[in-house]
Short mmCIF file of C-alpha atoms and ligand atoms in Angstrom, two decimals:
data_model
loop_
_atom_site.label_atom_id
_atom_site.label_comp_id
_atom_site.label_asym_id
_atom_site.label_seq_id
_atom_site.Cartn_x
_atom_site.Cartn_y
_atom_site.Cartn_z
CA UNK G 1 83.23 95.58 57.07
CA UNK G 2 82.56 94.98 60.74
CA UNK G 3 84.96 92.57 62.44
CA UNK G 4 83.30 90.03 64.70
CA UNK G 5 85.08 89.26 67.93
CA UNK G 6 83.98 86.13 69.71
CA UNK G 7 83.86 86.11 73.50
CA UNK G 8 83.82 82.71 75.16
CA UNK G 9 82.19 83.23 78.53
CA UNK G 10 83.03 80.24 80.67
CA UNK G 11 81.28 79.04 83.79
CA UNK G 12 81.06 75.88 85.89
CA UNK G 13 77.72 74.67 84.52
CA UNK G 14 74.82 73.10 86.37
CA UNK G 15 72.49 70.17 85.55
CA UNK G 16 69.70 70.75 83.04
CA UNK G 17 67.20 68.92 85.24
CA UNK G 18 67.13 66.70 88.33
CA UNK G 19 67.29 63.65 86.05
CA UNK G 20 70.51 65.04 84.71
CA UNK G 21 72.32 65.28 88.06
CA UNK G 22 73.91 61.83 87.65
CA UNK G 23 75.43 62.64 84.24
CA UNK G 24 76.64 66.00 85.56
CA UNK G 25 78.21 64.48 88.67
CA UNK G 26 79.85 61.77 86.55
CA UNK G 27 81.38 64.47 84.35
CA UNK G 28 82.76 66.31 87.39
CA UNK G 29 84.24 63.00 88.53
CA UNK G 30 85.99 62.59 85.16
CA UNK G 31 83.76 59.78 83.94
CA UNK G 32 83.46 57.89 87.25
CA UNK G 33 79.81 57.47 88.25
CA UNK G 34 79.04 58.46 91.87
CA UNK G 35 77.74 55.86 94.33
CA UNK G 36 73.97 55.75 94.91
CA UNK G 37 74.55 57.41 98.26
CA UNK G 38 76.70 60.23 96.83
CA UNK G 39 74.15 60.81 94.08
CA UNK G 40 71.25 61.00 96.51
CA UNK G 41 73.14 63.43 98.68
CA UNK G 42 73.81 65.78 95.75
CA UNK G 43 70.26 65.45 94.40
CA UNK G 44 68.87 66.31 97.83
CA UNK G 45 70.98 69.45 97.92
CA UNK G 46 69.76 70.52 94.48
CA UNK G 47 66.15 69.73 95.40
CA UNK G 48 66.50 72.09 98.34
CA UNK G 49 67.47 75.07 96.13
CA UNK G 50 65.90 74.47 92.73
CA UNK G 51 62.51 76.00 92.10
CA UNK G 52 61.87 74.92 88.51
CA UNK G 53 65.01 76.38 86.99
CA UNK G 54 68.51 75.63 88.22
CA UNK G 55 69.60 79.07 89.47
CA UNK G 56 73.11 78.90 88.03
CA UNK G 57 71.75 78.21 84.53
CA UNK G 58 69.49 81.25 84.66
CA UNK G 59 72.21 83.44 86.14
CA UNK G 60 74.84 82.40 83.60
CA UNK G 61 72.38 82.98 80.71
CA UNK G 62 71.67 86.49 82.00
CA UNK G 63 75.34 87.29 82.58
CA UNK G 64 76.31 86.26 79.06
CA UNK G 65 73.47 88.23 77.50
CA UNK G 66 74.21 91.32 79.59
CA UNK G 67 77.94 91.16 78.85
CA UNK G 68 77.34 91.03 75.10
CA UNK G 69 75.16 94.14 75.30
CA UNK G 70 77.69 95.93 77.50
CA UNK G 71 80.64 95.13 75.23
CA UNK G 72 78.83 96.46 72.18
CA UNK G 73 77.96 99.60 74.12
CA UNK G 74 81.53 100.09 75.44
CA UNK G 75 83.45 99.33 72.23
CA UNK G 76 83.40 102.99 71.22
CA UNK G 77 83.67 103.99 67.59
CA UNK G 78 85.53 100.88 66.51
CA UNK G 79 84.11 98.79 63.71
CA UNK G 80 83.77 95.69 65.87
CA UNK G 81 80.89 93.48 66.87
CA UNK G 82 81.13 91.36 70.00
CA UNK G 83 79.35 88.02 69.98
CA UNK G 84 79.28 86.08 73.26
CA UNK G 85 79.19 82.30 73.47
CA UNK G 86 78.73 80.21 76.58
CA UNK G 87 81.23 77.50 77.39
CA UNK G 88 80.50 75.38 80.45
CA UNK G 89 82.96 73.14 82.26
CA UNK G 90 80.62 70.32 83.20
CA UNK G 91 77.35 70.81 81.28
CA UNK G 92 76.03 71.70 77.85
CA UNK G 93 77.02 73.85 76.02
CA UNK G 94 80.51 72.61 76.95
CA UNK G 95 83.58 74.83 76.53
CA UNK G 96 84.40 72.95 73.31
CA UNK G 97 80.84 73.47 72.01
CA UNK G 98 81.20 77.22 72.48
CA UNK G 99 84.47 77.37 70.56
CA UNK G 100 83.05 75.22 67.78
CA UNK G 101 79.96 77.43 67.49
CA UNK G 102 82.19 80.50 67.09
CA UNK G 103 84.27 78.83 64.40
CA UNK G 104 81.09 77.77 62.55
CA UNK G 105 79.91 81.38 62.62
CA UNK G 106 83.13 82.35 60.84
CA UNK G 107 84.76 83.95 63.87
CA UNK G 108 88.55 83.75 63.81
CA UNK G 109 89.44 86.06 66.71
CA UNK G 110 88.21 85.57 70.23
CA UNK G 111 88.74 86.29 73.89
CA UNK G 112 88.00 83.83 76.69
CA UNK G 113 86.95 84.81 80.19
CA UNK G 114 85.78 82.79 83.20
CA UNK G 115 82.97 83.90 85.50
CA UNK G 116 85.27 83.57 88.51
CA UNK G 117 87.70 86.37 89.47
CA UNK G 118 90.55 84.30 90.97
CA UNK G 119 93.01 82.09 89.10
CA UNK G 120 93.97 78.59 90.04
CA UNK G 121 95.49 75.96 87.76
CA UNK G 122 92.75 73.67 89.08
CA UNK G 123 89.90 76.04 88.22
CA UNK G 124 90.39 78.80 85.64
CA UNK G 125 93.53 77.07 84.35
CA UNK G 126 91.61 73.99 83.24
CA UNK G 127 88.90 76.07 81.54
CA UNK G 128 91.57 77.91 79.55
CA UNK G 129 93.43 74.73 78.63
CA UNK G 130 90.32 73.14 77.18
CA UNK G 131 89.29 76.26 75.27
CA UNK G 132 92.79 76.77 73.90
CA UNK G 133 93.03 73.18 72.65
CA UNK G 134 89.69 73.41 70.86
CA UNK G 135 90.51 76.86 69.45
CA UNK G 136 93.72 75.54 67.91
CA UNK G 137 91.80 72.64 66.38
CA UNK G 138 89.17 75.01 64.93
CA UNK G 139 91.59 77.69 63.74
CA UNK G 140 90.33 80.38 66.12
CA UNK G 141 92.95 82.80 67.42
CA UNK G 142 92.12 83.07 71.13
CA UNK G 143 93.54 84.94 74.08
CA UNK G 144 92.38 84.78 77.68
CA UNK G 145 91.68 86.89 80.73
CA UNK G 146 93.25 84.93 83.60
CA UNK G 147 91.99 86.87 86.61
CA UNK G 148 90.45 90.19 87.56
CA UNK G 149 90.39 89.86 91.34
CA UNK G 150 91.76 93.36 92.02
CA UNK G 151 89.78 95.30 89.40
CA UNK G 152 88.86 98.58 91.16
CA UNK G 153 85.20 98.35 90.16
CA UNK G 154 85.04 94.79 91.50
CA UNK G 155 86.53 95.87 94.83
CA UNK G 156 84.08 98.78 94.85
CA UNK G 157 80.94 96.76 94.25
CA UNK G 158 81.96 94.03 96.70
CA UNK G 159 82.74 96.63 99.35
CA UNK G 160 79.29 98.12 98.84
CA UNK G 161 77.77 94.66 99.30
CA UNK G 162 79.63 94.27 102.61
CA UNK G 163 78.71 97.76 103.83
CA UNK G 164 75.03 97.20 103.03
CA UNK G 165 74.82 94.12 105.26
CA UNK G 166 76.93 95.68 108.01
CA UNK G 167 74.52 98.63 108.04
CA UNK G 168 71.62 96.20 108.53
CA UNK G 169 73.37 94.60 111.50
CA UNK G 170 74.06 98.03 112.98
CA UNK G 171 70.38 98.92 112.62
CA UNK G 172 69.59 95.66 114.42
CA UNK G 173 71.76 96.75 117.36
CA UNK G 174 75.28 95.53 116.54
CA UNK G 175 78.34 97.67 117.15
CA UNK G 176 80.09 97.93 113.78
CA UNK G 177 83.46 96.71 115.06
CA UNK G 178 82.01 93.58 116.63
CA UNK G 179 80.66 92.27 113.32
CA UNK G 180 82.94 89.50 112.05
CA UNK G 181 83.21 89.39 108.26
CA UNK G 182 84.06 85.96 106.84
CA UNK G 183 85.42 86.12 103.31
CA UNK G 184 85.25 82.73 101.63
CA UNK G 185 85.86 80.82 98.43
CA UNK G 186 85.62 77.26 97.16
CA UNK G 187 88.29 75.13 98.82
CA UNK G 188 90.78 73.26 96.64
CA UNK G 189 93.06 70.33 97.40
CA UNK G 190 95.99 71.38 99.59
CA UNK G 191 98.44 70.22 96.95
CA UNK G 192 97.91 73.52 95.05
CA UNK G 193 100.13 75.14 97.70
CA UNK G 194 103.16 73.11 96.62
CA UNK G 195 102.45 74.08 92.99
CA UNK G 196 103.00 77.80 93.65
CA UNK G 197 99.38 78.45 92.65
CA UNK G 198 98.23 82.10 92.92
CA UNK G 199 94.70 81.20 94.14
CA UNK G 200 95.26 81.72 97.86
CA UNK G 201 97.24 84.96 97.49
CA UNK G 202 94.69 86.42 95.09
CA UNK G 203 91.84 85.64 97.49
CA UNK G 204 93.73 87.25 100.38
CA UNK G 205 94.41 90.33 98.26
CA UNK G 206 90.75 90.74 97.34
CA UNK G 207 89.66 90.22 100.95
CA UNK G 208 92.10 92.78 102.30
CA UNK G 209 91.19 95.35 99.67
CA UNK G 210 87.47 95.01 100.42
CA UNK G 211 88.05 95.11 104.18
CA UNK G 212 90.13 98.31 103.81
CA UNK G 213 87.64 99.97 101.51
CA UNK G 214 84.59 99.04 103.60
CA UNK G 215 86.40 99.85 106.88
CA UNK G 216 85.90 96.36 108.31
CA UNK G 217 87.54 96.15 111.73
CA UNK G 218 87.20 92.42 112.23
CA UNK G 219 87.53 89.91 109.42
CA UNK G 220 89.10 86.63 108.45
CA UNK G 221 89.27 84.31 105.47
CA UNK G 222 87.80 80.82 105.56
CA UNK G 223 87.15 78.07 103.01
CA UNK G 224 83.90 76.43 102.03
CA UNK G 225 82.41 73.63 99.93
CA UNK G 226 85.46 71.34 100.05
CA UNK G 227 85.14 68.20 97.94
CA UNK G 228 84.44 64.89 99.55
CA UNK G 229 87.63 63.13 98.57
CA UNK G 230 90.36 61.33 100.52
CA UNK G 231 93.04 63.99 99.97
CA UNK G 232 93.32 67.01 102.28
CA UNK G 233 91.57 70.23 101.19
CA UNK G 234 92.40 73.78 102.22
CA UNK G 235 90.90 74.76 105.56
CA UNK G 236 89.59 75.88 107.93
CA UNK G 237 86.11 75.16 106.64
CA UNK G 238 83.45 77.78 107.34
CA UNK G 239 81.47 75.39 109.56
CA UNK G 240 84.49 74.89 111.84
CA UNK G 241 85.16 78.62 111.74
CA UNK G 242 81.61 79.27 112.98
CA UNK G 243 82.16 76.86 115.89
CA UNK G 244 85.39 78.70 116.80
CA UNK G 245 83.70 82.10 116.59
CA UNK G 246 80.97 80.90 118.89
CA UNK G 247 83.66 80.05 121.50
CA UNK G 248 85.04 83.58 121.02
CA UNK G 249 81.52 84.91 121.78
CA UNK G 250 81.16 86.49 118.35
CA UNK G 251 77.49 87.28 117.86
CA UNK G 252 77.21 88.85 114.40
CA UNK G 253 78.69 87.02 111.41
CA UNK G 254 78.62 88.36 107.87
CA UNK G 255 79.57 85.87 105.17
CA UNK G 256 81.11 87.34 102.00
CA UNK G 257 81.67 84.53 99.47
CA UNK G 258 83.99 86.53 97.20
CA UNK G 259 85.16 83.51 95.21
CA UNK G 260 81.72 83.18 93.60
CA UNK G 261 79.81 85.53 91.35
CA UNK G 262 76.40 83.83 91.14
CA UNK G 263 73.70 82.36 93.28
CA UNK G 264 74.16 78.60 93.01
CA UNK G 265 74.56 75.49 95.14
CA UNK G 266 77.63 76.68 97.05
CA UNK G 267 75.87 79.87 98.06
CA UNK G 268 72.20 78.87 98.23
CA UNK G 269 72.83 75.53 99.95
CA UNK G 270 76.26 75.51 101.60
CA UNK G 271 75.81 79.01 103.06
CA UNK G 272 72.09 79.78 103.10
CA UNK G 273 71.00 76.37 104.39
CA UNK G 274 73.95 74.51 105.90
CA UNK G 275 76.00 77.32 107.47
CA UNK G 276 72.83 79.17 108.47
CA UNK G 277 71.62 76.09 110.39
CA UNK G 278 74.93 75.69 112.23
CA UNK G 279 74.95 79.37 113.15
CA UNK G 280 71.40 79.08 114.49
CA UNK G 281 72.42 76.08 116.62
CA UNK G 282 75.29 78.16 117.98
CA UNK G 283 72.91 81.04 118.67
CA UNK G 284 74.78 83.43 116.37
CA UNK G 285 73.42 85.85 113.80
CA UNK G 286 74.46 84.87 110.28
CA UNK G 287 73.79 86.60 106.98
CA UNK G 288 75.65 86.90 103.69
CA UNK G 289 76.38 89.51 101.05
CA UNK G 290 74.26 89.41 97.91
CA UNK G 291 75.76 87.71 94.88
CA UNK G 292 76.82 89.82 91.92
CA UNK G 293 74.80 87.86 89.33
CA UNK G 294 74.25 90.29 86.42
CA UNK G 295 74.75 93.49 88.42
CA UNK G 296 75.74 96.25 85.95
CA UNK G 297 78.89 96.92 88.00
CA UNK G 298 80.04 93.32 87.46
CA UNK G 299 79.21 93.52 83.76
CA UNK G 300 81.29 96.67 83.60
CA UNK G 301 84.28 94.85 85.16
CA UNK G 302 83.98 92.00 82.65
CA UNK G 303 83.57 94.35 79.72
CA UNK G 304 86.61 96.37 80.78
CA UNK G 305 88.91 93.36 81.10
CA UNK G 306 87.71 91.83 77.82
CA UNK G 307 88.25 95.14 76.00
CA UNK G 308 91.77 95.44 77.47
CA UNK G 309 92.49 91.97 76.16
CA UNK G 310 91.19 92.93 72.70
CA UNK G 311 93.41 96.02 72.74
CA UNK G 312 96.42 93.73 73.17
CA UNK G 313 95.39 91.52 70.25
CA UNK G 314 96.27 92.27 66.68
CA UNK G 315 92.71 92.51 65.40
CA UNK G 316 92.85 91.83 61.68
CA UNK G 317 90.19 93.32 59.47
CA UNK G 318 88.44 90.89 57.14
C1 HT9 B 401 87.45 76.23 92.46
C2 HT9 B 401 86.03 75.77 92.24
C3 HT9 B 401 84.94 76.59 91.99
C4 HT9 B 401 84.92 78.12 91.87
C5 HT9 B 401 85.41 78.57 90.53
C6 HT9 B 401 84.49 78.20 89.39
O1 HT9 B 401 83.32 78.64 89.39
O2 HT9 B 401 84.95 77.45 88.52
C7 HT9 B 401 83.79 75.72 91.89
C8 HT9 B 401 82.48 76.15 91.61
C9 HT9 B 401 81.35 75.33 91.51
N1 HT9 B 401 81.26 74.00 91.86
C10 HT9 B 401 79.97 73.56 91.59
C11 HT9 B 401 79.47 72.25 91.82
C12 HT9 B 401 80.21 71.14 92.22
N2 HT9 B 401 81.59 71.08 92.40
C13 HT9 B 401 81.98 69.81 92.77
C14 HT9 B 401 83.28 69.38 93.01
C15 HT9 B 401 84.46 70.16 92.91
N3 HT9 B 401 84.55 71.54 92.76
C16 HT9 B 401 85.87 71.94 92.67
C17 HT9 B 401 86.35 73.26 92.51
C18 HT9 B 401 85.56 74.41 92.28
N4 HT9 B 401 84.20 74.42 92.06
C19 HT9 B 401 86.68 70.76 92.78
C20 HT9 B 401 88.18 70.74 92.74
C21 HT9 B 401 85.80 69.67 92.95
C22 HT9 B 401 86.18 68.19 93.11
C23 HT9 B 401 86.04 67.47 91.82
C24 HT9 B 401 87.03 67.96 90.78
O3 HT9 B 401 88.24 67.73 90.99
O4 HT9 B 401 86.62 68.60 89.79
C25 HT9 B 401 80.79 69.00 92.83
C26 HT9 B 401 80.78 67.52 93.16
C27 HT9 B 401 80.20 67.20 94.49
C28 HT9 B 401 80.87 67.92 95.64
O5 HT9 B 401 82.07 67.70 95.87
O6 HT9 B 401 80.16 68.72 96.27
C29 HT9 B 401 79.70 69.84 92.50
C30 HT9 B 401 78.23 69.46 92.41
C31 HT9 B 401 79.24 74.66 91.03
C32 HT9 B 401 77.80 74.56 90.49
C33 HT9 B 401 76.76 74.78 91.53
C34 HT9 B 401 75.38 74.64 90.96
O7 HT9 B 401 75.14 73.80 90.10
O8 HT9 B 401 74.51 75.42 91.40
C35 HT9 B 401 80.09 75.75 91.00
C36 HT9 B 401 79.80 77.15 90.52
FE1 FE2 B 402 82.83 72.81 92.55
#
């Protein structure tokens, strides 16, 4: 009999509709409702990027569907069937809903993976903690992929993304070595540094590997999308970095948001609208690498790391 392996594919989650932004924001804030002003500010940002469907919802749906197909193609001759379930951090279906759905379908063995390549206790760590707790409650034996930030195929596809945009700048008249590549990721509170968190090191490793592979002469790492809270967040922020680069007379800026895998608010608003406007004010050229979304190369990375995890599990036949 074919053994079913559940795959919990976890992602941040996005509101279901504009009316749902308040509930979503309240969930992110651990049950504390935002002020009217904070809510309006977030709604305005979503309104600027949402054309009917929230892009992250569509992208996550496609990624999960494509990964399931890829896993069943890559499993080889083994008598396994992979069934993917979505588990979202701040929206329905929540992480716990995904685990419960697997258990209800009779699945007892599962792998969890987050649609974010870099590990932090404050990001991937909390996804895993919630999934693990629910899995124990439901009697599902689960193991997790923690990070895949140096997977060779990931470095490859991201390097190709960087090269493609550098080529466009060169065609537009830039000298290749004067293009400044800005790798970025979601900022986190500075206190992760004192916790020995691997997030920063992993991001630097990915950035360096891509820069080497793509032959980038001039690059730096910067943070983006810091939360609006009282505590200090990791910096420098990309908007400040752009102001500094303008003083250095840098003319061509290529943003490579390697901490994200989908088009969503942080990319479509924070980079495409906000950073783009600042760069225009500063009279600099600004563009960004395309997001991975459901690119087959990204699906191949995910499939490979999930299959490696399965190989380490003791898969019991029913
Ligand atoms: C590390 C990290 C990632 C990357 C890894 C991963 O993907 O997990 C990420 C991704 C995302 N963050 C997102 C949205 C938001 N994040 C917020 C707030 C926060 N993010 C945090 C961290 C991260 N966030 C943190 C520590 C906070 C403070 C509150 C808290 O301690 O939890 C807020 C509140 C308002 C604001 O501060 O802007 C929003 C709306 C969306 C969805 C976009 C869409 O819907 O299109 C995505 C993919
Ligand atoms: Fe966030």
